[in-house]
Amino acid sequence: AGYCGIYDPDGWPEREINWGLRREFLGKGLITEAATRVRRHAYEDFGFHTITSCIDMENAASIAVATRLGATLDRTVEFRGRPVGVFRHLSPEDLQIRSTA
């Protein structure tokens, strides 16, 4: 159906949660659920203090997923001639505060 995981190749600006989904599986919440679990794994099991998702600024569906996860636009960078938003996910501390509120 798709993929979701931590992406950190050489030369990449920052570690990110990266995802993709075949069209016939869109709109079912699969990526939101998968990315939530990947984020938790990154923070709890790998000890990350921050993680991003780099999203083409014309990809409204992925921006919506990042927003649902609580990520906010940190900055925009140029990648392969296109503007890419670097969306920063909530920190472990912010997630804890949010879950107890």
PDB file of C-alpha atoms in Angstrom:
ATOM      1  CA  ALA A   1       0.000   0.000   0.000  1.00  0.00           C
ATOM      2  CA  GLY A   2       2.844   2.374   0.767  1.00  0.00           C
ATOM      3  CA  TYR A   3       5.773   3.098   3.045  1.00  0.00           C
ATOM      4  CA  CYS A   4       6.609   5.171   6.090  1.00  0.00           C
ATOM      5  CA  GLY A   5       9.876   5.361   7.984  1.00  0.00           C
ATOM      6  CA  ILE A   6      12.884   7.351   9.067  1.00  0.00           C
ATOM      7  CA  TYR A   7      14.840   8.741   6.113  1.00  0.00           C
ATOM      8  CA  ASP A   8      18.383  10.046   6.605  1.00  0.00           C
ATOM      9  CA  PRO A   9      20.611   9.587   3.542  1.00  0.00           C
ATOM     10  CA  ASP A  10      24.037  11.208   3.233  1.00  0.00           C
ATOM     11  CA  GLY A  11      23.741  14.879   2.367  1.00  0.00           C
ATOM     12  CA  TRP A  12      20.139  15.176   3.561  1.00  0.00           C
ATOM     13  CA  PRO A  13      19.507  18.314   5.665  1.00  0.00           C
ATOM     14  CA  GLU A  14      17.973  16.467   8.644  1.00  0.00           C
ATOM     15  CA  ARG A  15      16.466  13.150   9.630  1.00  0.00           C
ATOM     16  CA  GLU A  16      12.872  12.966   8.564  1.00  0.00           C
ATOM     17  CA  ILE A  17       9.728  10.890   8.666  1.00  0.00           C
ATOM     18  CA  ASN A  18       9.161  10.018   5.029  1.00  0.00           C
ATOM     19  CA  TRP A  19       6.030   8.476   3.552  1.00  0.00           C
ATOM     20  CA  GLY A  20       4.256   7.573   0.362  1.00  0.00           C
ATOM     21  CA  LEU A  21       0.989   5.834  -0.424  1.00  0.00           C
ATOM     22  CA  ARG A  22      -0.656   4.411  -3.527  1.00  0.00           C
ATOM     23  CA  ARG A  23      -3.678   6.429  -4.649  1.00  0.00           C
ATOM     24  CA  GLU A  24      -6.232   3.721  -3.945  1.00  0.00           C
ATOM     25  CA  PHE A  25      -5.308   3.793  -0.246  1.00  0.00           C
ATOM     26  CA  LEU A  26      -5.547   7.570   0.245  1.00  0.00           C
ATOM     27  CA  GLY A  27      -8.002   9.051   2.735  1.00  0.00           C
ATOM     28  CA  LYS A  28      -8.036   6.114   5.146  1.00  0.00           C
ATOM     29  CA  GLY A  29      -5.691   7.555   7.790  1.00  0.00           C
ATOM     30  CA  LEU A  30      -3.005   4.958   7.109  1.00  0.00           C
ATOM     31  CA  ILE A  31      -0.119   7.402   6.777  1.00  0.00           C
ATOM     32  CA  THR A  32      -1.189   9.447   9.797  1.00  0.00           C
ATOM     33  CA  GLU A  33      -1.243   6.288  11.904  1.00  0.00           C
ATOM     34  CA  ALA A  34       2.053   4.992  10.507  1.00  0.00           C
ATOM     35  CA  ALA A  35       3.834   8.340  10.884  1.00  0.00           C
ATOM     36  CA  THR A  36       2.596   8.667  14.470  1.00  0.00           C
ATOM     37  CA  ARG A  37       4.157   5.289  15.264  1.00  0.00           C
ATOM     38  CA  VAL A  38       7.399   6.121  13.427  1.00  0.00           C
ATOM     39  CA  ARG A  39       7.680   9.423  15.323  1.00  0.00           C
ATOM     40  CA  ARG A  40       7.158   7.637  18.649  1.00  0.00           C
ATOM     41  CA  HIS A  41       9.782   5.043  17.661  1.00  0.00           C
ATOM     42  CA  ALA A  42      12.252   7.800  16.707  1.00  0.00           C
ATOM     43  CA  TYR A  43      11.808   9.590  20.029  1.00  0.00           C
ATOM     44  CA  GLU A  44      11.393   6.670  22.428  1.00  0.00           C
ATOM     45  CA  ASP A  45      13.621   3.998  20.902  1.00  0.00           C
ATOM     46  CA  PHE A  46      16.273   6.034  19.055  1.00  0.00           C
ATOM     47  CA  GLY A  47      16.370   9.018  21.422  1.00  0.00           C
ATOM     48  CA  PHE A  48      15.874  11.672  18.737  1.00  0.00           C
ATOM     49  CA  HIS A  49      15.175  15.163  20.087  1.00  0.00           C
ATOM     50  CA  THR A  50      13.654  16.408  16.839  1.00  0.00           C
ATOM     51  CA  ILE A  51      12.551  15.083  13.466  1.00  0.00           C
ATOM     52  CA  THR A  52      11.162  16.681  10.326  1.00  0.00           C
ATOM     53  CA  SER A  53       9.245  15.838   7.184  1.00  0.00           C
ATOM     54  CA  CYS A  54      10.400  17.474   3.942  1.00  0.00           C
ATOM     55  CA  ILE A  55       7.370  18.028   1.730  1.00  0.00           C
ATOM     56  CA  ASP A  56       6.931  19.532  -1.724  1.00  0.00           C
ATOM     57  CA  MET A  57       4.953  22.717  -1.097  1.00  0.00           C
ATOM     58  CA  GLU A  58       2.418  21.682  -3.767  1.00  0.00           C
ATOM     59  CA  ASN A  59       1.678  18.363  -2.025  1.00  0.00           C
ATOM     60  CA  ALA A  60      -1.427  19.405  -0.086  1.00  0.00           C
ATOM     61  CA  ALA A  61      -2.202  15.856   1.083  1.00  0.00           C
ATOM     62  CA  SER A  62       1.198  15.368   2.734  1.00  0.00           C
ATOM     63  CA  ILE A  63       1.106  18.850   4.238  1.00  0.00           C
ATOM     64  CA  ALA A  64      -2.290  17.927   5.728  1.00  0.00           C
ATOM     65  CA  VAL A  65      -0.809  14.750   7.236  1.00  0.00           C
ATOM     66  CA  ALA A  66       2.091  16.694   8.771  1.00  0.00           C
ATOM     67  CA  THR A  67      -0.349  19.258  10.154  1.00  0.00           C
ATOM     68  CA  ARG A  68      -2.551  16.520  11.662  1.00  0.00           C
ATOM     69  CA  LEU A  69       0.570  15.201  13.365  1.00  0.00           C
ATOM     70  CA  GLY A  70       1.168  18.648  14.862  1.00  0.00           C
ATOM     71  CA  ALA A  71       4.169  19.496  12.664  1.00  0.00           C
ATOM     72  CA  THR A  72       4.710  23.111  11.679  1.00  0.00           C
ATOM     73  CA  LEU A  73       6.558  24.687   8.774  1.00  0.00           C
ATOM     74  CA  ASP A  74      10.075  25.435  10.023  1.00  0.00           C
ATOM     75  CA  ARG A  75      11.584  26.710   6.776  1.00  0.00           C
ATOM     76  CA  THR A  76      11.506  26.286   3.010  1.00  0.00           C
ATOM     77  CA  VAL A  77      14.481  24.969   1.028  1.00  0.00           C
ATOM     78  CA  GLU A  78      15.133  24.440  -2.662  1.00  0.00           C
ATOM     79  CA  PHE A  79      15.347  20.781  -3.694  1.00  0.00           C
ATOM     80  CA  ARG A  80      15.689  19.686  -7.313  1.00  0.00           C
ATOM     81  CA  GLY A  81      14.480  23.095  -8.427  1.00  0.00           C
ATOM     82  CA  ARG A  82      11.298  23.021  -6.313  1.00  0.00           C
ATOM     83  CA  PRO A  83      10.373  24.594  -2.978  1.00  0.00           C
ATOM     84  CA  VAL A  84      10.249  22.019  -0.206  1.00  0.00           C
ATOM     85  CA  GLY A  85       8.835  22.740   3.215  1.00  0.00           C
ATOM     86  CA  VAL A  86      10.722  21.400   6.203  1.00  0.00           C
ATOM     87  CA  PHE A  87       7.954  20.597   8.670  1.00  0.00           C
ATOM     88  CA  ARG A  88       9.167  20.113  12.251  1.00  0.00           C
ATOM     89  CA  HIS A  89       7.315  17.536  14.307  1.00  0.00           C
ATOM     90  CA  LEU A  90       6.459  18.080  17.943  1.00  0.00           C
ATOM     91  CA  SER A  91       9.295  17.351  20.340  1.00  0.00           C
ATOM     92  CA  PRO A  92       8.979  14.533  22.856  1.00  0.00           C
ATOM     93  CA  GLU A  93       8.348  17.150  25.561  1.00  0.00           C
ATOM     94  CA  ASP A  94       5.612  18.860  23.546  1.00  0.00           C
ATOM     95  CA  LEU A  95       3.989  15.499  22.816  1.00  0.00           C
ATOM     96  CA  GLN A  96       3.968  14.696  26.523  1.00  0.00           C
ATOM     97  CA  ILE A  97       2.417  18.066  27.392  1.00  0.00           C
ATOM     98  CA  ARG A  98      -0.187  17.628  24.661  1.00  0.00           C
ATOM     99  CA  SER A  99      -1.154  14.130  25.847  1.00  0.00           C
ATOM    100  CA  THR A 100      -1.644  15.246  29.454  1.00  0.00           C
ATOM    101  CA  ALA A 101      -3.601  18.412  28.604  1.00  0.00           C
TER     102      ALA A 101
END
